[in-house]
PDB file of C-alpha atoms and ligand atoms in Angstrom:
ATOM      1  CA  MET A   1      55.577  54.492  95.625  1.00 32.00           C
ATOM      2  CA  GLU A   2      55.780  56.587  98.767  1.00 31.00           C
ATOM      3  CA  GLY A   3      56.905  55.839 102.269  1.00 33.00           C
ATOM      4  CA  TYR A   4      58.684  53.215 104.254  1.00 34.00           C
ATOM      5  CA  GLY A   5      58.775  49.545 103.308  1.00 38.00           C
ATOM      6  CA  ILE A   6      58.846  50.086  99.569  1.00 40.00           C
ATOM      7  CA  HIS A   7      61.142  47.762  97.676  1.00 44.00           C
ATOM      8  CA  PRO A   8      62.750  48.282  94.288  1.00 45.00           C
ATOM      9  CA  MET A   9      60.188  48.683  91.480  1.00 46.00           C
ATOM     10  CA  GLY A  10      57.747  50.193  93.990  1.00 48.00           C
ATOM     11  CA  LEU A  11      56.612  47.001  95.677  1.00 50.00           C
ATOM     12  CA  SER A  12      55.097  47.108  99.141  1.00 52.00           C
ATOM     13  CA  ILE A  13      56.116  44.368 101.584  1.00 53.00           C
ATOM     14  CA  VAL A  14      52.811  42.582 100.968  1.00 52.00           C
ATOM     15  CA  GLN A  15      53.298  42.694  97.193  1.00 54.00           C
ATOM     16  CA  TRP A  16      56.906  41.627  97.674  1.00 53.00           C
ATOM     17  CA  LEU A  17      55.843  38.550  99.649  1.00 51.00           C
ATOM     18  CA  ARG A  18      53.247  37.783  97.033  1.00 53.00           C
ATOM     19  CA  GLU A  19      55.965  37.943  94.355  1.00 52.00           C
ATOM     20  CA  LEU A  20      58.121  35.602  96.399  1.00 52.00           C
ATOM     21  CA  GLY A  21      55.142  33.289  96.746  1.00 50.00           C
ATOM     22  CA  ARG A  22      54.771  33.266  93.003  1.00 51.00           C
ATOM     23  CA  GLY A  23      58.364  32.080  92.763  1.00 48.00           C
ATOM     24  CA  VAL A  24      57.327  29.016  94.711  1.00 44.00           C
ATOM     25  CA  VAL A  25      54.357  28.548  92.392  1.00 44.00           C
ATOM     26  CA  ASP A  26      56.738  28.683  89.396  1.00 48.00           C
ATOM     27  CA  ILE A  27      58.792  25.848  90.807  1.00 45.00           C
ATOM     28  CA  CYS A  28      55.801  23.741  91.820  1.00 39.00           C
ATOM     29  CA  TYR A  29      53.582  24.376  88.796  1.00 45.00           C
ATOM     30  CA  PRO A  30      55.630  25.189  85.705  1.00 66.00           C
ATOM     31  CA  GLY A  31      52.501  25.168  83.508  1.00 75.00           C
ATOM     32  CA  GLY A  32      51.113  28.389  84.993  1.00 89.00           C
ATOM     33  CA  CYS A  33      50.656  31.703  83.140  1.00 93.00           C
ATOM     34  CA  ALA A  34      53.968  33.613  83.301  1.00 93.00           C
ATOM     35  CA  ALA A  35      52.173  36.811  84.353  1.00 95.00           C
ATOM     36  CA  CYS A  36      49.351  35.833  86.753  1.00 94.00           C
ATOM     37  CA  GLY A  37      50.403  32.260  87.603  1.00 91.00           C
ATOM     38  CA  VAL A  38      46.984  30.742  86.827  1.00 90.00           C
ATOM     39  CA  MET A  39      47.127  27.146  85.571  1.00 88.00           C
ATOM     40  CA  GLN A  40      46.128  26.640  81.972  1.00 81.00           C
ATOM     41  CA  GLU A  41      45.385  23.800  79.650  1.00 78.00           C
ATOM     42  CA  PRO A  42      47.157  23.439  77.267  1.00 75.00           C
ATOM     43  CA  ALA A  43      50.197  25.060  78.906  1.00 75.00           C
ATOM     44  CA  GLY A  44      51.327  28.297  77.236  1.00 81.00           C
ATOM     45  CA  PHE A  45      53.327  31.359  78.079  1.00 90.00           C
ATOM     46  CA  LEU A  46      50.360  33.537  79.045  1.00 94.00           C
ATOM     47  CA  CYS A  47      46.739  32.746  79.912  1.00 94.00           C
ATOM     48  CA  GLU A  48      44.161  34.117  77.477  1.00 93.00           C
ATOM     49  CA  GLY A  49      43.208  37.008  79.756  1.00 95.00           C
ATOM     50  CA  CYS A  50      46.810  38.178  80.241  1.00 96.00           C
ATOM     51  CA  GLU A  51      47.595  37.757  76.528  1.00 96.00           C
ATOM     52  CA  GLN A  52      44.621  39.961  75.583  1.00 97.00           C
ATOM     53  CA  GLU A  53      45.489  42.523  78.231  1.00 97.00           C
ATOM     54  CA  LEU A  54      49.140  42.643  77.090  1.00 97.00           C
ATOM     55  CA  GLN A  55      48.076  43.095  73.459  1.00 97.00           C
ATOM     56  CA  LYS A  56      45.875  46.003  74.529  1.00 97.00           C
ATOM     57  CA  ILE A  57      48.862  47.589  76.346  1.00 96.00           C
ATOM     58  CA  GLU A  58      51.056  47.090  73.264  1.00 95.00           C
ATOM     59  CA  ARG A  59      48.447  48.557  70.891  1.00 94.00           C
ATOM     60  CA  ALA A  60      47.921  51.750  72.920  1.00 92.00           C
ATOM     61  CA  GLY A  61      49.577  54.767  71.292  1.00 85.00           C
ATOM     62  CA  GLY A  62      52.814  56.296  72.514  1.00 91.00           C
ATOM     63  CA  CYS A  63      55.082  59.214  71.624  1.00 93.00           C
ATOM     64  CA  TYR A  64      58.097  58.003  69.626  1.00 93.00           C
ATOM     65  CA  GLY A  65      60.072  60.956  70.936  1.00 94.00           C
ATOM     66  CA  CYS A  66      59.716  60.465  74.697  1.00 94.00           C
ATOM     67  CA  GLY A  67      57.930  57.105  75.029  1.00 94.00           C
ATOM     68  CA  MET A  68      55.006  58.451  77.060  1.00 92.00           C
ATOM     69  CA  PRO A  69      51.434  57.314  76.284  1.00 92.00           C
ATOM     70  CA  LEU A  70      49.603  59.300  73.675  1.00 88.00           C
ATOM     71  CA  PRO A  71      46.178  59.000  72.023  1.00 77.00           C
ATOM     72  CA  ALA A  72      46.593  58.214  68.315  1.00 72.00           C
ATOM     73  CA  GLY A  73      47.138  61.247  66.106  1.00 74.00           C
ATOM     74  CA  SER A  74      47.551  63.794  68.900  1.00 80.00           C
ATOM     75  CA  ALA A  75      50.630  65.909  69.632  1.00 86.00           C
ATOM     76  CA  CYS A  76      52.652  64.935  72.720  1.00 91.00           C
ATOM     77  CA  PRO A  77      51.816  67.249  75.636  1.00 87.00           C
ATOM     78  CA  ARG A  78      54.822  66.013  77.643  1.00 87.00           C
ATOM     79  CA  CYS A  79      57.778  66.586  75.312  1.00 91.00           C
ATOM     80  CA  ARG A  80      55.931  68.868  72.822  1.00 90.00           C
ATOM     81  CA  GLY A  81      57.599  67.028  69.976  1.00 89.00           C
ATOM     82  CA  LYS A  82      61.096  67.608  71.347  1.00 93.00           C
ATOM     83  CA  GLY A  83      61.579  64.022  72.531  1.00 94.00           C
ATOM     84  CA  LEU A  84      63.819  62.927  75.380  1.00 95.00           C
ATOM     85  CA  TYR A  85      67.214  64.598  75.031  1.00 95.00           C
ATOM     86  CA  PRO A  86      69.730  63.243  73.952  1.00 97.00           C
ATOM     87  CA  PHE A  87      67.750  60.496  72.207  1.00 97.00           C
ATOM     88  CA  ASP A  88      66.402  60.578  68.671  1.00 96.00           C
ATOM     89  CA  GLN A  89      63.618  58.173  69.674  1.00 96.00           C
ATOM     90  CA  VAL A  90      62.335  56.181  72.650  1.00 97.00           C
ATOM     91  CA  LEU A  91      60.660  52.874  71.747  1.00 97.00           C
ATOM     92  CA  ARG A  92      58.861  50.593  74.176  1.00 96.00           C
ATOM     93  CA  LEU A  93      56.351  47.783  74.444  1.00 96.00           C
ATOM     94  CA  GLY A  94      53.873  49.724  76.547  1.00 96.00           C
ATOM     95  CA  VAL A  95      52.935  51.330  79.801  1.00 95.00           C
ATOM     96  CA  TYR A  96      54.162  49.696  83.033  1.00 95.00           C
ATOM     97  CA  GLY A  97      51.112  47.972  84.480  1.00 95.00           C
ATOM     98  CA  GLY A  98      48.960  44.814  84.342  1.00 96.00           C
ATOM     99  CA  PRO A  99      50.623  41.716  82.878  1.00 97.00           C
ATOM    100  CA  LEU A 100      53.581  43.745  81.523  1.00 97.00           C
ATOM    101  CA  ARG A 101      54.457  44.824  85.072  1.00 96.00           C
ATOM    102  CA  ASP A 102      53.966  41.257  86.377  1.00 96.00           C
ATOM    103  CA  LEU A 103      56.268  39.852  83.696  1.00 96.00           C
ATOM    104  CA  ILE A 104      59.011  42.447  84.290  1.00 95.00           C
ATOM    105  CA  LEU A 105      58.931  41.804  88.053  1.00 93.00           C
ATOM    106  CA  ARG A 106      59.110  38.072  87.563  1.00 91.00           C
ATOM    107  CA  MET A 107      61.938  38.373  85.086  1.00 90.00           C
ATOM    108  CA  LYS A 108      63.845  40.588  87.490  1.00 85.00           C
ATOM    109  CA  TYR A 109      63.312  38.819  90.797  1.00 83.00           C
ATOM    110  CA  HIS A 110      63.009  35.219  89.644  1.00 82.00           C
ATOM    111  CA  ARG A 111      65.634  35.512  86.914  1.00 79.00           C
ATOM    112  CA  GLN A 112      63.386  34.057  84.270  1.00 83.00           C
ATOM    113  CA  TRP A 113      65.175  34.154  80.933  1.00 82.00           C
ATOM    114  CA  THR A 114      62.158  32.791  79.101  1.00 88.00           C
ATOM    115  CA  ILE A 115      60.295  35.997  79.979  1.00 93.00           C
ATOM    116  CA  ALA A 116      63.136  38.141  78.603  1.00 91.00           C
ATOM    117  CA  GLN A 117      63.100  36.064  75.418  1.00 91.00           C
ATOM    118  CA  SER A 118      59.392  36.444  75.001  1.00 94.00           C
ATOM    119  CA  LEU A 119      59.363  40.209  75.734  1.00 96.00           C
ATOM    120  CA  ALA A 120      62.272  40.745  73.312  1.00 95.00           C
ATOM    121  CA  ARG A 121      60.317  38.863  70.642  1.00 95.00           C
ATOM    122  CA  ARG A 122      57.323  41.082  71.295  1.00 96.00           C
ATOM    123  CA  LEU A 123      59.510  44.206  71.054  1.00 96.00           C
ATOM    124  CA  LEU A 124      60.668  43.031  67.632  1.00 95.00           C
ATOM    125  CA  ARG A 125      57.066  42.927  66.430  1.00 94.00           C
ATOM    126  CA  HIS A 126      57.041  46.691  66.975  1.00 92.00           C
ATOM    127  CA  GLY A 127      57.658  48.036  63.448  1.00 90.00           C
ATOM    128  CA  LEU A 128      60.085  50.765  64.521  1.00 93.00           C
ATOM    129  CA  VAL A 129      62.148  48.430  66.711  1.00 95.00           C
ATOM    130  CA  GLU A 130      62.353  45.919  63.887  1.00 94.00           C
ATOM    131  CA  MET A 131      63.406  48.643  61.441  1.00 94.00           C
ATOM    132  CA  LEU A 132      65.980  50.101  63.849  1.00 94.00           C
ATOM    133  CA  LEU A 133      67.610  46.734  64.529  1.00 95.00           C
ATOM    134  CA  LYS A 134      67.912  45.906  60.806  1.00 88.00           C
ATOM    135  CA  ASP A 135      70.377  48.750  60.348  1.00 81.00           C
ATOM    136  CA  ASP A 136      74.035  48.973  61.224  1.00 92.00           C
ATOM    137  CA  VAL A 137      73.018  49.509  64.852  1.00 97.00           C
ATOM    138  CA  VAL A 138      74.859  48.230  67.921  1.00 98.00           C
ATOM    139  CA  ILE A 139      72.859  47.245  71.020  1.00 98.00           C
ATOM    140  CA  ALA A 140      74.093  48.469  74.415  1.00 98.00           C
ATOM    141  CA  PRO A 141      72.540  47.652  77.794  1.00 97.00           C
ATOM    142  CA  ILE A 142      72.487  50.103  80.696  1.00 95.00           C
ATOM    143  CA  PRO A 143      75.160  48.684  83.043  1.00 93.00           C
ATOM    144  CA  LEU A 144      74.690  48.050  86.761  1.00 86.00           C
ATOM    145  CA  TYR A 145      77.348  48.933  89.300  1.00 78.00           C
ATOM    146  CA  GLY A 146      79.775  46.017  89.892  1.00 69.00           C
ATOM    147  CA  TRP A 147      78.690  44.670  93.258  1.00 66.00           C
ATOM    148  CA  ARG A 148      75.040  45.219  92.526  1.00 67.00           C
ATOM    149  CA  GLN A 149      75.273  43.012  89.476  1.00 65.00           C
ATOM    150  CA  ILE A 150      77.315  40.439  91.362  1.00 64.00           C
ATOM    151  CA  GLY A 151      74.814  40.540  94.252  1.00 64.00           C
ATOM    152  CA  ARG A 152      71.874  40.008  91.958  1.00 63.00           C
ATOM    153  CA  GLY A 153      73.797  37.923  89.457  1.00 66.00           C
ATOM    154  CA  PHE A 154      71.513  39.327  86.827  1.00 75.00           C
ATOM    155  CA  ASN A 155      71.257  42.607  84.943  1.00 87.00           C
ATOM    156  CA  GLN A 156      67.758  42.639  83.471  1.00 89.00           C
ATOM    157  CA  ALA A 157      68.706  45.336  80.905  1.00 93.00           C
ATOM    158  CA  GLU A 158      71.545  43.137  79.677  1.00 93.00           C
ATOM    159  CA  VAL A 159      69.310  40.073  79.476  1.00 92.00           C
ATOM    160  CA  VAL A 160      66.826  41.914  77.246  1.00 95.00           C
ATOM    161  CA  ALA A 161      69.644  43.462  75.156  1.00 96.00           C
ATOM    162  CA  ALA A 162      71.257  40.044  74.730  1.00 95.00           C
ATOM    163  CA  GLU A 163      67.945  38.599  73.546  1.00 95.00           C
ATOM    164  CA  LEU A 164      67.424  41.431  71.047  1.00 96.00           C
ATOM    165  CA  ALA A 165      70.970  40.867  69.791  1.00 97.00           C
ATOM    166  CA  ARG A 166      70.478  37.127  69.535  1.00 96.00           C
ATOM    167  CA  GLN A 167      67.169  37.399  67.692  1.00 95.00           C
ATOM    168  CA  THR A 168      68.391  40.030  65.199  1.00 96.00           C
ATOM    169  CA  GLY A 169      72.054  39.056  64.786  1.00 96.00           C
ATOM    170  CA  ARG A 170      73.095  42.619  65.755  1.00 97.00           C
ATOM    171  CA  PRO A 171      76.145  42.944  68.037  1.00 97.00           C
ATOM    172  CA  MET A 172      75.699  43.667  71.738  1.00 97.00           C
ATOM    173  CA  VAL A 173      78.408  46.056  72.955  1.00 97.00           C
ATOM    174  CA  HIS A 174      79.465  47.491  76.305  1.00 96.00           C
ATOM    175  CA  PRO A 175      80.596  51.066  75.711  1.00 97.00           C
ATOM    176  CA  LEU A 176      79.581  52.203  79.215  1.00 96.00           C
ATOM    177  CA  ALA A 177      80.562  51.315  82.779  1.00 94.00           C
ATOM    178  CA  ARG A 178      78.829  52.384  85.953  1.00 92.00           C
ATOM    179  CA  ILE A 179      81.584  54.038  87.916  1.00 91.00           C
ATOM    180  CA  ARG A 180      79.789  54.594  91.194  1.00 85.00           C
ATOM    181  CA  PRO A 181      76.880  53.014  93.038  1.00 80.00           C
ATOM    182  CA  THR A 182      73.624  54.984  92.995  1.00 79.00           C
ATOM    183  CA  GLU A 183      70.663  54.820  95.304  1.00 75.00           C
ATOM    184  CA  THR A 184      67.715  52.871  93.887  1.00 74.00           C
ATOM    185  CA  GLN A 185      65.740  55.350  91.788  1.00 71.00           C
ATOM    186  CA  THR A 186      62.385  54.036  93.039  1.00 70.00           C
ATOM    187  CA  ARG A 187      63.074  55.537  96.479  1.00 72.00           C
ATOM    188  CA  LEU A 188      63.592  58.991  95.016  1.00 74.00           C
ATOM    189  CA  HIS A 189      60.455  60.780  94.000  1.00 70.00           C
ATOM    190  CA  SER A 190      61.287  64.039  92.284  1.00 77.00           C
ATOM    191  CA  LYS A 191      62.760  64.389  88.838  1.00 78.00           C
ATOM    192  CA  GLN A 192      65.536  66.559  90.281  1.00 82.00           C
ATOM    193  CA  GLN A 193      66.470  63.995  92.959  1.00 83.00           C
ATOM    194  CA  ARG A 194      66.634  61.243  90.371  1.00 81.00           C
ATOM    195  CA  ALA A 195      68.752  63.301  87.975  1.00 81.00           C
ATOM    196  CA  GLN A 196      71.104  64.269  90.818  1.00 84.00           C
ATOM    197  CA  ASN A 197      71.387  60.642  91.946  1.00 84.00           C
ATOM    198  CA  VAL A 198      72.705  59.416  88.584  1.00 86.00           C
ATOM    199  CA  ARG A 199      74.854  62.432  87.633  1.00 89.00           C
ATOM    200  CA  GLY A 200      78.352  61.243  86.747  1.00 90.00           C
ATOM    201  CA  ALA A 201      77.333  57.604  87.294  1.00 92.00           C
ATOM    202  CA  PHE A 202      78.580  56.405  83.898  1.00 95.00           C
ATOM    203  CA  ALA A 203      81.884  56.473  82.056  1.00 96.00           C
ATOM    204  CA  LEU A 204      82.550  55.822  78.396  1.00 97.00           C
ATOM    205  CA  ILE A 205      85.027  52.947  78.469  1.00 96.00           C
ATOM    206  CA  ASN A 206      84.886  51.892  74.835  1.00 95.00           C
ATOM    207  CA  PRO A 207      84.239  54.936  72.593  1.00 97.00           C
ATOM    208  CA  LYS A 208      85.618  53.312  69.416  1.00 97.00           C
ATOM    209  CA  ILE A 209      82.862  50.743  69.349  1.00 97.00           C
ATOM    210  CA  ILE A 210      80.152  53.399  68.927  1.00 97.00           C
ATOM    211  CA  ASP A 211      82.036  56.017  66.891  1.00 97.00           C
ATOM    212  CA  GLY A 212      79.777  57.028  63.978  1.00 97.00           C
ATOM    213  CA  ARG A 213      77.423  54.092  64.490  1.00 97.00           C
ATOM    214  CA  PRO A 214      73.763  54.119  65.447  1.00 97.00           C
ATOM    215  CA  VAL A 215      73.296  52.925  69.038  1.00 98.00           C
ATOM    216  CA  ALA A 216      70.236  51.410  70.718  1.00 98.00           C
ATOM    217  CA  LEU A 217      70.496  51.747  74.490  1.00 98.00           C
ATOM    218  CA  VAL A 218      68.384  49.149  76.325  1.00 98.00           C
ATOM    219  CA  ASP A 219      66.817  49.278  79.788  1.00 96.00           C
ATOM    220  CA  ASP A 220      63.875  47.515  81.408  1.00 94.00           C
ATOM    221  CA  VAL A 221      61.670  50.319  82.779  1.00 94.00           C
ATOM    222  CA  MET A 222      61.861  54.068  82.186  1.00 94.00           C
ATOM    223  CA  THR A 223      60.278  56.312  84.813  1.00 90.00           C
ATOM    224  CA  THR A 224      61.605  59.891  84.761  1.00 88.00           C
ATOM    225  CA  GLY A 225      64.196  58.922  82.159  1.00 92.00           C
ATOM    226  CA  ALA A 226      67.008  60.259  84.399  1.00 92.00           C
ATOM    227  CA  THR A 227      69.152  57.108  84.152  1.00 93.00           C
ATOM    228  CA  LEU A 228      68.696  56.789  80.388  1.00 96.00           C
ATOM    229  CA  ARG A 229      69.445  60.467  79.832  1.00 96.00           C
ATOM    230  CA  GLU A 230      72.626  60.360  81.915  1.00 96.00           C
ATOM    231  CA  ALA A 231      73.789  57.227  80.090  1.00 97.00           C
ATOM    232  CA  GLY A 232      72.788  58.823  76.746  1.00 97.00           C
ATOM    233  CA  ARG A 233      74.750  61.983  77.516  1.00 97.00           C
ATOM    234  CA  THR A 234      77.822  59.881  78.320  1.00 97.00           C
ATOM    235  CA  LEU A 235      77.387  57.906  75.077  1.00 98.00           C
ATOM    236  CA  ARG A 236      77.172  61.148  73.053  1.00 97.00           C
ATOM    237  CA  GLU A 237      80.777  61.870  74.064  1.00 97.00           C
ATOM    238  CA  GLY A 238      81.711  58.926  71.842  1.00 97.00           C
ATOM    239  CA  ASN A 239      80.136  60.543  68.751  1.00 97.00           C
ATOM    240  CA  PRO A 240      77.568  57.838  67.908  1.00 97.00           C
ATOM    241  CA  GLY A 241      75.204  58.125  64.948  1.00 96.00           C
ATOM    242  CA  GLU A 242      71.471  58.040  65.729  1.00 96.00           C
ATOM    243  CA  LEU A 243      70.870  57.349  69.411  1.00 98.00           C
ATOM    244  CA  SER A 244      67.740  55.412  70.394  1.00 98.00           C
ATOM    245  CA  ALA A 245      66.431  54.064  73.666  1.00 98.00           C
ATOM    246  CA  ILE A 246      64.546  50.764  73.784  1.00 98.00           C
ATOM    247  CA  VAL A 247      62.736  49.879  77.026  1.00 98.00           C
ATOM    248  CA  LEU A 248      60.176  47.252  77.910  1.00 97.00           C
ATOM    249  CA  ALA A 249      57.881  49.703  79.680  1.00 97.00           C
ATOM    250  CA  VAL A 250      57.413  53.327  80.657  1.00 96.00           C
ATOM    251  CA  ALA A 251      56.109  54.102  84.150  1.00 93.00           C
ATOM    252  CA  ASP A 252      54.359  57.296  85.211  1.00 87.00           C
ATOM    253  CA  PRO A 253      56.921  59.357  87.175  1.00 78.00           C
ATOM    254  CA  SER A 254      54.168  60.864  89.369  1.00 76.00           C
ATOM    255  CA  ASN A 255      52.512  57.449  89.849  1.00 73.00           C
ATOM    256  CA  ARG A 256      49.082  58.789  88.872  1.00 74.00           C
ATOM    257  CA  GLY A 257      48.346  56.569  85.913  1.00 73.00           C
ATOM    258  CA  PHE A 258      49.625  59.232  83.473  1.00 75.00           C
ATOM    259  CA  THR A 259      46.703  61.536  84.305  1.00 72.00           C
ATOM    260  CA  ALA A 260      48.934  64.515  85.221  1.00 66.00           C
ATOM    261  CA  ILE A 261      51.118  66.179  82.612  1.00 58.00           C
TER     262      ILE A 261
HETATM  263 ZN1   ZN B   1      47.508  35.164  83.246  1.00 63.65          ZN
HETATM  264 ZN1   ZN B   2      56.664  62.987  73.752  1.00 63.65          ZN
END
């Protein structure tokens, strides 16, 4: 993720071009695997290899407090059981990599709603997500800054949140607004830089809608958690009930495959 020529989500120019190339493949060969693009017979969402790999990613243990990977039954060395303040829990599909990474990139850059639908469905198979979204909870996406959303025409957090809302019948609400543009977090490497970059980025524009109610804040990928924490802190001003974060994937902030604590 270091150096010049890195695009959002940590893509090098070569990877970026490859992603663009895949977009062409999508148009030409709609029967390809949504993650790796390989043609399959009969046509399905994922090829067998990607499906198995994704299931492995989903089955791997994670800390419910901070979302980081964790071998089953062990205590979390990252948050030491304290979780990610100000959240009561952080739920996710898995670690950012393999087919999960491919799907998130395709959803984001090729605006593929079918991928958001499928990933939301997979999130709902996660027992804790299913339980959380049965309650009186409201679902809130992390907002983008105005022109950024207009430029992209697509807020991937909102697409996933909308799918979770649609599949569970829970309301999607917009208690937050992004009140200033922020530099893309992927270009900032330290935790401090990322926290500084998003400080004061959100405003609570609709506190009534979350007053006393449990809130599930949705984003696509969590890296240092700086954006989620800043948005969470702003939401807390509105006196919500339990506050949870739901993300598709967690990425290693030091980009070392979660080997360093
Ligand atoms: Zn595949
Ligand atoms: Zn933890």
